[in-house]
JSON list of C-alpha atoms and ligand atoms in Angstrom, two decimals:
[
{"chain": "A", "resi": 1, "resn": "MET", "atom": "CA", "xyz": [0.07, 108.00, -11.05]},
{"chain": "A", "resi": 2, "resn": "ASP", "atom": "CA", "xyz": [-1.34, 104.50, -11.26]},
{"chain": "A", "resi": 3, "resn": "PRO", "atom": "CA", "xyz": [-2.74, 103.63, -7.85]},
{"chain": "A", "resi": 4, "resn": "ASP", "atom": "CA", "xyz": [-2.48, 99.87, -8.56]},
{"chain": "A", "resi": 5, "resn": "PRO", "atom": "CA", "xyz": [-4.32, 98.54, -5.51]},
{"chain": "A", "resi": 6, "resn": "GLY", "atom": "CA", "xyz": [-2.90, 95.06, -6.14]},
{"chain": "A", "resi": 7, "resn": "PRO", "atom": "CA", "xyz": [-5.10, 92.02, -6.31]},
{"chain": "A", "resi": 8, "resn": "ALA", "atom": "CA", "xyz": [-8.64, 92.56, -5.10]},
{"chain": "A", "resi": 9, "resn": "GLU", "atom": "CA", "xyz": [-9.67, 90.60, -2.02]},
{"chain": "A", "resi": 10, "resn": "THR", "atom": "CA", "xyz": [-12.47, 88.82, -3.82]},
{"chain": "A", "resi": 11, "resn": "PRO", "atom": "CA", "xyz": [-12.72, 88.15, -7.55]},
{"chain": "A", "resi": 12, "resn": "PRO", "atom": "CA", "xyz": [-14.66, 90.88, -9.35]},
{"chain": "A", "resi": 13, "resn": "ARG", "atom": "CA", "xyz": [-18.18, 90.06, -10.50]},
{"chain": "A", "resi": 14, "resn": "ALA", "atom": "CA", "xyz": [-18.05, 92.66, -13.22]},
{"chain": "A", "resi": 15, "resn": "VAL", "atom": "CA", "xyz": [-15.62, 94.86, -15.09]},
{"chain": "A", "resi": 16, "resn": "VAL", "atom": "CA", "xyz": [-16.50, 98.36, -16.21]},
{"chain": "A", "resi": 17, "resn": "LEU", "atom": "CA", "xyz": [-14.25, 99.98, -18.80]},
{"chain": "A", "resi": 18, "resn": "VAL", "atom": "CA", "xyz": [-13.97, 103.76, -18.74]},
{"chain": "A", "resi": 19, "resn": "GLY", "atom": "CA", "xyz": [-11.86, 106.32, -20.54]},
{"chain": "A", "resi": 20, "resn": "PHE", "atom": "CA", "xyz": [-11.75, 108.78, -23.38]},
{"chain": "A", "resi": 21, "resn": "MET", "atom": "CA", "xyz": [-13.34, 108.38, -26.80]},
{"chain": "A", "resi": 22, "resn": "ALA", "atom": "CA", "xyz": [-11.56, 105.84, -29.03]},
{"chain": "A", "resi": 23, "resn": "ALA", "atom": "CA", "xyz": [-9.60, 104.37, -26.13]},
{"chain": "A", "resi": 24, "resn": "GLY", "atom": "CA", "xyz": [-10.83, 101.00, -27.39]},
{"chain": "A", "resi": 25, "resn": "LYS", "atom": "CA", "xyz": [-13.39, 100.34, -24.65]},
{"chain": "A", "resi": 26, "resn": "SER", "atom": "CA", "xyz": [-15.86, 98.50, -26.90]},
{"chain": "A", "resi": 27, "resn": "ARG", "atom": "CA", "xyz": [-13.37, 96.33, -28.76]},
{"chain": "A", "resi": 28, "resn": "VAL", "atom": "CA", "xyz": [-11.40, 95.50, -25.64]},
{"chain": "A", "resi": 29, "resn": "GLY", "atom": "CA", "xyz": [-14.60, 94.89, -23.68]},
{"chain": "A", "resi": 30, "resn": "ARG", "atom": "CA", "xyz": [-15.98, 92.46, -26.23]},
{"chain": "A", "resi": 31, "resn": "ALA", "atom": "CA", "xyz": [-12.72, 90.50, -26.37]},
{"chain": "A", "resi": 32, "resn": "LEU", "atom": "CA", "xyz": [-12.34, 90.50, -22.58]},
{"chain": "A", "resi": 33, "resn": "ALA", "atom": "CA", "xyz": [-15.89, 89.22, -22.11]},
{"chain": "A", "resi": 34, "resn": "GLU", "atom": "CA", "xyz": [-15.28, 86.49, -24.65]},
{"chain": "A", "resi": 35, "resn": "THR", "atom": "CA", "xyz": [-12.12, 85.37, -22.86]},
{"chain": "A", "resi": 36, "resn": "LEU", "atom": "CA", "xyz": [-13.82, 85.36, -19.48]},
{"chain": "A", "resi": 37, "resn": "GLY", "atom": "CA", "xyz": [-17.04, 83.78, -20.82]},
{"chain": "A", "resi": 38, "resn": "TRP", "atom": "CA", "xyz": [-18.97, 86.76, -19.43]},
{"chain": "A", "resi": 39, "resn": "ARG", "atom": "CA", "xyz": [-21.78, 88.89, -20.88]},
{"chain": "A", "resi": 40, "resn": "PHE", "atom": "CA", "xyz": [-20.71, 91.98, -22.81]},
{"chain": "A", "resi": 41, "resn": "VAL", "atom": "CA", "xyz": [-22.74, 95.18, -22.99]},
{"chain": "A", "resi": 42, "resn": "ASP", "atom": "CA", "xyz": [-21.78, 98.33, -24.87]},
{"chain": "A", "resi": 43, "resn": "LEU", "atom": "CA", "xyz": [-23.51, 101.17, -23.04]},
{"chain": "A", "resi": 44, "resn": "ASP", "atom": "CA", "xyz": [-23.76, 103.46, -26.10]},
{"chain": "A", "resi": 45, "resn": "ALA", "atom": "CA", "xyz": [-25.33, 100.65, -28.16]},
{"chain": "A", "resi": 46, "resn": "GLU", "atom": "CA", "xyz": [-27.75, 99.93, -25.32]},
{"chain": "A", "resi": 47, "resn": "ILE", "atom": "CA", "xyz": [-28.80, 103.61, -25.17]},
{"chain": "A", "resi": 48, "resn": "GLU", "atom": "CA", "xyz": [-29.27, 103.69, -28.95]},
{"chain": "A", "resi": 49, "resn": "ARG", "atom": "CA", "xyz": [-31.31, 100.49, -28.87]},
{"chain": "A", "resi": 50, "resn": "GLU", "atom": "CA", "xyz": [-33.56, 101.78, -26.10]},
{"chain": "A", "resi": 51, "resn": "ALA", "atom": "CA", "xyz": [-34.01, 105.23, -27.64]},
{"chain": "A", "resi": 52, "resn": "GLY", "atom": "CA", "xyz": [-34.46, 103.88, -31.17]},
{"chain": "A", "resi": 53, "resn": "ARG", "atom": "CA", "xyz": [-32.05, 106.60, -32.34]},
{"chain": "A", "resi": 54, "resn": "THR", "atom": "CA", "xyz": [-28.33, 107.06, -32.82]},
{"chain": "A", "resi": 55, "resn": "ILE", "atom": "CA", "xyz": [-26.22, 109.04, -30.36]},
{"chain": "A", "resi": 56, "resn": "PRO", "atom": "CA", "xyz": [-25.68, 111.94, -32.81]},
{"chain": "A", "resi": 57, "resn": "GLU", "atom": "CA", "xyz": [-29.48, 112.05, -33.27]},
{"chain": "A", "resi": 58, "resn": "ILE", "atom": "CA", "xyz": [-30.07, 112.18, -29.50]},
{"chain": "A", "resi": 59, "resn": "PHE", "atom": "CA", "xyz": [-27.48, 114.99, -29.14]},
{"chain": "A", "resi": 60, "resn": "ALA", "atom": "CA", "xyz": [-28.96, 116.93, -32.08]},
{"chain": "A", "resi": 61, "resn": "GLU", "atom": "CA", "xyz": [-32.63, 116.50, -31.20]},
{"chain": "A", "resi": 62, "resn": "GLU", "atom": "CA", "xyz": [-32.61, 116.57, -27.40]},
{"chain": "A", "resi": 63, "resn": "GLY", "atom": "CA", "xyz": [-29.21, 117.91, -26.40]},
{"chain": "A", "resi": 64, "resn": "GLU", "atom": "CA", "xyz": [-26.32, 116.59, -24.35]},
{"chain": "A", "resi": 65, "resn": "PRO", "atom": "CA", "xyz": [-28.07, 116.82, -20.92]},
{"chain": "A", "resi": 66, "resn": "ARG", "atom": "CA", "xyz": [-30.77, 114.41, -22.11]},
{"chain": "A", "resi": 67, "resn": "PHE", "atom": "CA", "xyz": [-28.10, 112.03, -23.42]},
{"chain": "A", "resi": 68, "resn": "ARG", "atom": "CA", "xyz": [-26.31, 112.17, -20.02]},
{"chain": "A", "resi": 69, "resn": "ALA", "atom": "CA", "xyz": [-29.57, 111.33, -18.24]},
{"chain": "A", "resi": 70, "resn": "LEU", "atom": "CA", "xyz": [-30.17, 108.32, -20.50]},
{"chain": "A", "resi": 71, "resn": "GLU", "atom": "CA", "xyz": [-26.54, 107.25, -20.01]},
{"chain": "A", "resi": 72, "resn": "ALA", "atom": "CA", "xyz": [-26.74, 107.50, -16.21]},
{"chain": "A", "resi": 73, "resn": "GLU", "atom": "CA", "xyz": [-30.01, 105.60, -16.12]},
{"chain": "A", "resi": 74, "resn": "ALA", "atom": "CA", "xyz": [-28.88, 102.76, -18.41]},
{"chain": "A", "resi": 75, "resn": "GLY", "atom": "CA", "xyz": [-25.51, 102.42, -16.65]},
{"chain": "A", "resi": 76, "resn": "GLY", "atom": "CA", "xyz": [-27.13, 102.35, -13.20]},
{"chain": "A", "resi": 77, "resn": "ARG", "atom": "CA", "xyz": [-29.59, 99.69, -14.28]},
{"chain": "A", "resi": 78, "resn": "LEU", "atom": "CA", "xyz": [-26.92, 97.44, -15.82]},
{"chain": "A", "resi": 79, "resn": "LEU", "atom": "CA", "xyz": [-24.62, 97.74, -12.81]},
{"chain": "A", "resi": 80, "resn": "ALA", "atom": "CA", "xyz": [-27.45, 96.94, -10.41]},
{"chain": "A", "resi": 81, "resn": "ALA", "atom": "CA", "xyz": [-27.27, 93.32, -11.67]},
{"chain": "A", "resi": 82, "resn": "PRO", "atom": "CA", "xyz": [-23.62, 93.06, -12.60]},
{"chain": "A", "resi": 83, "resn": "ASP", "atom": "CA", "xyz": [-22.86, 89.34, -12.43]},
{"chain": "A", "resi": 84, "resn": "ARG", "atom": "CA", "xyz": [-20.30, 88.20, -14.96]},
{"chain": "A", "resi": 85, "resn": "LEU", "atom": "CA", "xyz": [-20.68, 91.40, -16.95]},
{"chain": "A", "resi": 86, "resn": "VAL", "atom": "CA", "xyz": [-18.15, 93.42, -18.92]},
{"chain": "A", "resi": 87, "resn": "LEU", "atom": "CA", "xyz": [-19.57, 96.90, -19.51]},
{"chain": "A", "resi": 88, "resn": "ALA", "atom": "CA", "xyz": [-17.93, 99.22, -22.03]},
{"chain": "A", "resi": 89, "resn": "THR", "atom": "CA", "xyz": [-19.07, 102.76, -21.27]},
{"chain": "A", "resi": 90, "resn": "GLY", "atom": "CA", "xyz": [-19.02, 105.91, -23.40]},
{"chain": "A", "resi": 91, "resn": "GLY", "atom": "CA", "xyz": [-16.32, 108.47, -22.66]},
{"chain": "A", "resi": 92, "resn": "GLY", "atom": "CA", "xyz": [-18.60, 110.64, -20.52]},
{"chain": "A", "resi": 93, "resn": "TRP", "atom": "CA", "xyz": [-19.91, 107.96, -18.18]},
{"chain": "A", "resi": 94, "resn": "GLY", "atom": "CA", "xyz": [-16.76, 107.59, -16.09]},
{"chain": "A", "resi": 95, "resn": "ALA", "atom": "CA", "xyz": [-16.23, 111.35, -16.12]},
{"chain": "A", "resi": 96, "resn": "ALA", "atom": "CA", "xyz": [-19.19, 112.06, -13.85]},
{"chain": "A", "resi": 97, "resn": "GLU", "atom": "CA", "xyz": [-18.06, 113.25, -10.43]},
{"chain": "A", "resi": 98, "resn": "GLY", "atom": "CA", "xyz": [-18.00, 110.44, -7.86]},
{"chain": "A", "resi": 99, "resn": "ARG", "atom": "CA", "xyz": [-19.31, 107.76, -10.19]},
{"chain": "A", "resi": 100, "resn": "LEU", "atom": "CA", "xyz": [-16.25, 105.49, -10.00]},
{"chain": "A", "resi": 101, "resn": "ARG", "atom": "CA", "xyz": [-15.70, 106.21, -6.32]},
{"chain": "A", "resi": 102, "resn": "ASP", "atom": "CA", "xyz": [-19.21, 105.07, -5.50]},
{"chain": "A", "resi": 103, "resn": "LEU", "atom": "CA", "xyz": [-19.24, 101.83, -7.49]},
{"chain": "A", "resi": 104, "resn": "PRO", "atom": "CA", "xyz": [-20.56, 98.85, -5.51]},
{"chain": "A", "resi": 105, "resn": "LYS", "atom": "CA", "xyz": [-18.01, 96.33, -4.25]},
{"chain": "A", "resi": 106, "resn": "GLY", "atom": "CA", "xyz": [-17.14, 93.60, -6.70]},
{"chain": "A", "resi": 107, "resn": "ILE", "atom": "CA", "xyz": [-17.22, 95.86, -9.76]},
{"chain": "A", "resi": 108, "resn": "LEU", "atom": "CA", "xyz": [-13.70, 96.40, -11.07]},
{"chain": "A", "resi": 109, "resn": "SER", "atom": "CA", "xyz": [-13.24, 99.72, -12.84]},
{"chain": "A", "resi": 110, "resn": "VAL", "atom": "CA", "xyz": [-10.55, 99.93, -15.51]},
{"chain": "A", "resi": 111, "resn": "TRP", "atom": "CA", "xyz": [-9.36, 103.19, -17.12]},
{"chain": "A", "resi": 112, "resn": "LEU", "atom": "CA", "xyz": [-8.13, 102.63, -20.67]},
{"chain": "A", "resi": 113, "resn": "ARG", "atom": "CA", "xyz": [-5.70, 105.51, -21.14]},
{"chain": "A", "resi": 114, "resn": "VAL", "atom": "CA", "xyz": [-5.12, 107.14, -24.50]},
{"chain": "A", "resi": 115, "resn": "HIS", "atom": "CA", "xyz": [-3.33, 110.33, -25.57]},
{"chain": "A", "resi": 116, "resn": "PRO", "atom": "CA", "xyz": [-5.69, 112.89, -27.17]},
{"chain": "A", "resi": 117, "resn": "GLU", "atom": "CA", "xyz": [-3.69, 112.80, -30.43]},
{"chain": "A", "resi": 118, "resn": "VAL", "atom": "CA", "xyz": [-4.02, 109.01, -30.64]},
{"chain": "A", "resi": 119, "resn": "ALA", "atom": "CA", "xyz": [-7.73, 109.18, -29.76]},
{"chain": "A", "resi": 120, "resn": "VAL", "atom": "CA", "xyz": [-8.43, 111.67, -32.54]},
{"chain": "A", "resi": 121, "resn": "GLU", "atom": "CA", "xyz": [-6.39, 109.70, -35.07]},
{"chain": "A", "resi": 122, "resn": "ARG", "atom": "CA", "xyz": [-8.32, 106.53, -34.19]},
{"chain": "A", "resi": 123, "resn": "ALA", "atom": "CA", "xyz": [-11.66, 108.36, -34.19]},
{"chain": "A", "resi": 124, "resn": "LEU", "atom": "CA", "xyz": [-11.00, 109.80, -37.66]},
{"chain": "A", "resi": 125, "resn": "ARG", "atom": "CA", "xyz": [-10.29, 106.30, -38.97]},
{"chain": "A", "resi": 126, "resn": "GLN", "atom": "CA", "xyz": [-13.65, 105.16, -37.62]},
{"chain": "A", "resi": 127, "resn": "ALA", "atom": "CA", "xyz": [-17.09, 106.26, -38.86]},
{"chain": "A", "resi": 128, "resn": "PRO", "atom": "CA", "xyz": [-18.26, 109.74, -37.79]},
{"chain": "A", "resi": 129, "resn": "GLY", "atom": "CA", "xyz": [-20.65, 109.67, -34.86]},
{"chain": "A", "resi": 130, "resn": "ARG", "atom": "CA", "xyz": [-18.89, 111.39, -31.97]},
{"chain": "A", "resi": 131, "resn": "PRO", "atom": "CA", "xyz": [-20.69, 114.71, -31.61]},
{"chain": "A", "resi": 132, "resn": "LEU", "atom": "CA", "xyz": [-18.17, 116.05, -29.09]},
{"chain": "A", "resi": 133, "resn": "LEU", "atom": "CA", "xyz": [-15.32, 115.76, -31.63]},
{"chain": "A", "resi": 134, "resn": "ASP", "atom": "CA", "xyz": [-17.17, 116.02, -34.94]},
{"chain": "A", "resi": 135, "resn": "ARG", "atom": "CA", "xyz": [-18.30, 119.59, -34.36]},
{"chain": "A", "resi": 136, "resn": "HIS", "atom": "CA", "xyz": [-14.78, 120.98, -33.77]},
{"chain": "A", "resi": 137, "resn": "ASP", "atom": "CA", "xyz": [-12.43, 122.44, -36.40]},
{"chain": "A", "resi": 138, "resn": "ASP", "atom": "CA", "xyz": [-9.49, 121.44, -34.22]},
{"chain": "A", "resi": 139, "resn": "PRO", "atom": "CA", "xyz": [-10.48, 118.08, -32.74]},
{"chain": "A", "resi": 140, "resn": "VAL", "atom": "CA", "xyz": [-7.05, 117.50, -31.14]},
{"chain": "A", "resi": 141, "resn": "ALA", "atom": "CA", "xyz": [-7.32, 120.75, -29.15]},
{"chain": "A", "resi": 142, "resn": "ALA", "atom": "CA", "xyz": [-10.90, 119.86, -28.19]},
{"chain": "A", "resi": 143, "resn": "ALA", "atom": "CA", "xyz": [-9.83, 116.36, -27.11]},
{"chain": "A", "resi": 144, "resn": "ARG", "atom": "CA", "xyz": [-6.93, 117.75, -25.06]},
{"chain": "A", "resi": 145, "resn": "ALA", "atom": "CA", "xyz": [-9.20, 120.17, -23.22]},
{"chain": "A", "resi": 146, "resn": "LEU", "atom": "CA", "xyz": [-11.90, 117.58, -22.58]},
{"chain": "A", "resi": 147, "resn": "LEU", "atom": "CA", "xyz": [-9.43, 114.97, -21.37]},
{"chain": "A", "resi": 148, "resn": "ARG", "atom": "CA", "xyz": [-7.82, 117.47, -19.00]},
{"chain": "A", "resi": 149, "resn": "GLU", "atom": "CA", "xyz": [-11.27, 118.14, -17.48]},
{"chain": "A", "resi": 150, "resn": "ARG", "atom": "CA", "xyz": [-12.06, 114.47, -17.13]},
{"chain": "A", "resi": 151, "resn": "GLU", "atom": "CA", "xyz": [-8.77, 112.91, -16.05]},
{"chain": "A", "resi": 152, "resn": "GLY", "atom": "CA", "xyz": [-9.36, 113.39, -12.33]},
{"chain": "A", "resi": 153, "resn": "CYS", "atom": "CA", "xyz": [-12.54, 111.31, -12.51]},
{"chain": "A", "resi": 154, "resn": "TYR", "atom": "CA", "xyz": [-11.09, 108.60, -14.77]},
{"chain": "A", "resi": 155, "resn": "ALA", "atom": "CA", "xyz": [-8.13, 108.31, -12.39]},
{"chain": "A", "resi": 156, "resn": "GLU", "atom": "CA", "xyz": [-10.46, 107.03, -9.69]},
{"chain": "A", "resi": 157, "resn": "ALA", "atom": "CA", "xyz": [-10.67, 103.71, -11.57]},
{"chain": "A", "resi": 158, "resn": "ALA", "atom": "CA", "xyz": [-8.99, 100.81, -9.76]},
{"chain": "A", "resi": 159, "resn": "LEU", "atom": "CA", "xyz": [-6.80, 99.83, -12.72]},
{"chain": "A", "resi": 160, "resn": "HIS", "atom": "CA", "xyz": [-5.09, 102.13, -15.22]},
{"chain": "A", "resi": 161, "resn": "ILE", "atom": "CA", "xyz": [-4.04, 100.57, -18.53]},
{"chain": "A", "resi": 162, "resn": "ASP", "atom": "CA", "xyz": [-2.12, 102.39, -21.26]},
{"chain": "A", "resi": 163, "resn": "THR", "atom": "CA", "xyz": [-3.55, 101.63, -24.74]},
{"chain": "A", "resi": 164, "resn": "ASN", "atom": "CA", "xyz": [-1.50, 104.02, -26.88]},
{"chain": "A", "resi": 165, "resn": "GLU", "atom": "CA", "xyz": [0.74, 101.61, -28.70]},
{"chain": "A", "resi": 166, "resn": "LYS", "atom": "CA", "xyz": [-1.23, 98.45, -28.18]},
{"chain": "A", "resi": 167, "resn": "ASP", "atom": "CA", "xyz": [-3.77, 96.53, -30.14]},
{"chain": "A", "resi": 168, "resn": "PRO", "atom": "CA", "xyz": [-6.95, 95.43, -28.34]},
{"chain": "A", "resi": 169, "resn": "ASP", "atom": "CA", "xyz": [-5.66, 91.89, -27.69]},
{"chain": "A", "resi": 170, "resn": "GLU", "atom": "CA", "xyz": [-2.59, 93.24, -25.89]},
{"chain": "A", "resi": 171, "resn": "VAL", "atom": "CA", "xyz": [-4.82, 95.47, -23.78]},
{"chain": "A", "resi": 172, "resn": "VAL", "atom": "CA", "xyz": [-6.98, 92.46, -22.88]},
{"chain": "A", "resi": 173, "resn": "ARG", "atom": "CA", "xyz": [-3.84, 90.55, -21.85]},
{"chain": "A", "resi": 174, "resn": "ASP", "atom": "CA", "xyz": [-2.74, 93.50, -19.69]},
{"chain": "A", "resi": 175, "resn": "ILE", "atom": "CA", "xyz": [-6.11, 93.64, -17.96]},
{"chain": "A", "resi": 176, "resn": "LEU", "atom": "CA", "xyz": [-6.16, 89.88, -17.33]},
{"chain": "A", "resi": 177, "resn": "GLU", "atom": "CA", "xyz": [-2.63, 90.01, -15.96]},
{"chain": "A", "resi": 178, "resn": "ARG", "atom": "CA", "xyz": [-3.55, 92.81, -13.58]},
{"chain": "A", "resi": 179, "resn": "MET", "atom": "CA", "xyz": [-6.72, 90.94, -12.58]},
{"chain": "A", "resi": 180, "resn": "HIS", "atom": "CA", "xyz": [-4.82, 87.70, -12.14]},
{"chain": "A", "resi": 181, "resn": "GLY", "atom": "CA", "xyz": [-4.55, 87.94, -8.36]},
{"chain": "A", "resi": 182, "resn": "ALA", "atom": "CA", "xyz": [-8.30, 88.19, -8.30]},
{"chain": "A", "resi": 183, "resn": "ASP", "atom": "CA", "xyz": [-8.50, 84.96, -10.33]},
{"chain": "A", "resi": 184, "resn": "PRO", "atom": "CA", "xyz": [-11.10, 86.32, -12.75]},
{"chain": "A", "resi": 185, "resn": "LEU", "atom": "CA", "xyz": [-11.41, 83.10, -14.68]},
{"chain": "A", "resi": 186, "resn": "SER", "atom": "CA", "xyz": [-12.87, 81.38, -11.63]},
{"chain": "A", "resi": 187, "resn": "ALA", "atom": "CA", "xyz": [-15.14, 84.23, -10.62]},
{"chain": "A", "resi": 188, "resn": "PRO", "atom": "CA", "xyz": [-18.31, 82.76, -9.14]},
{"chain": "A", "resi": 189, "resn": "HIS", "atom": "CA", "xyz": [-21.77, 83.19, -10.68]},
{"chain": "A", "resi": 190, "resn": "THR", "atom": "CA", "xyz": [-23.23, 84.72, -7.54]},
{"chain": "B", "resi": 1, "resn": "S3P", "atom": "C1", "xyz": [-18.87, 110.58, -25.45]},
{"chain": "B", "resi": 1, "resn": "S3P", "atom": "C2", "xyz": [-18.30, 109.44, -25.93]},
{"chain": "B", "resi": 1, "resn": "S3P", "atom": "C3", "xyz": [-18.99, 108.53, -26.87]},
{"chain": "B", "resi": 1, "resn": "S3P", "atom": "C4", "xyz": [-20.51, 108.66, -26.75]},
{"chain": "B", "resi": 1, "resn": "S3P", "atom": "C5", "xyz": [-20.92, 110.09, -26.86]},
{"chain": "B", "resi": 1, "resn": "S3P", "atom": "C6", "xyz": [-20.27, 110.99, -25.81]},
{"chain": "B", "resi": 1, "resn": "S3P", "atom": "C7", "xyz": [-18.11, 111.43, -24.51]},
{"chain": "B", "resi": 1, "resn": "S3P", "atom": "O1", "xyz": [-18.58, 107.20, -26.63]},
{"chain": "B", "resi": 1, "resn": "S3P", "atom": "O2", "xyz": [-20.94, 108.15, -25.50]},
{"chain": "B", "resi": 1, "resn": "S3P", "atom": "O3", "xyz": [-20.59, 110.52, -28.15]},
{"chain": "B", "resi": 1, "resn": "S3P", "atom": "O4", "xyz": [-18.72, 112.27, -23.82]},
{"chain": "B", "resi": 1, "resn": "S3P", "atom": "O5", "xyz": [-16.88, 111.23, -24.40]},
{"chain": "B", "resi": 1, "resn": "S3P", "atom": "P1", "xyz": [-17.08, 106.62, -26.97]},
{"chain": "B", "resi": 1, "resn": "S3P", "atom": "O6", "xyz": [-16.24, 106.92, -25.78]},
{"chain": "B", "resi": 1, "resn": "S3P", "atom": "O7", "xyz": [-17.32, 105.18, -27.16]},
{"chain": "B", "resi": 1, "resn": "S3P", "atom": "O8", "xyz": [-16.65, 107.32, -28.21]}
]
């Protein structure tokens, strides 16, 4: 169930988007940051830039645990200085136990919800590059199982937004509406 905590007491200084693969975190994040006039960072792109390799290459050459370590490190560093930042994370970041619960005050977490069937359909339309789906003969079954494992962690986000039948602009509008009480457009610099 959506916990909807209502308007935050103080405007958020940063928004972190979490959720399953192909939920639209990057596209929504970029558009949200543009609307707010905030900085946008895509965590996967940041990891790739720093490692000088693509995510499938990191998975293939060093394994998933190494990718998770890079992901945790880059996410922690970005959220240590979160002013006026929209961070789109990869699907595994918000699925780490306690990560959303322990976010510093002022960082609004948003779970972009997507059904596994919709996620796989969207992912197949996009370029390959998701090792956790690409290696399965039945990606829908794999997505269902992975989402079931992760849902409890994603659900700790402060806002839950359904993306299934929406385009990214509608999702951005939903987020802004839900943030409205926090007056995000007048969020201070410091
Ligand atoms: C992953 C999701 C991917 C990427 C990596 C692992 C996951 O990001 O970080 O392939 O564990 O769900 P997207 O959620 O942007 O596809």
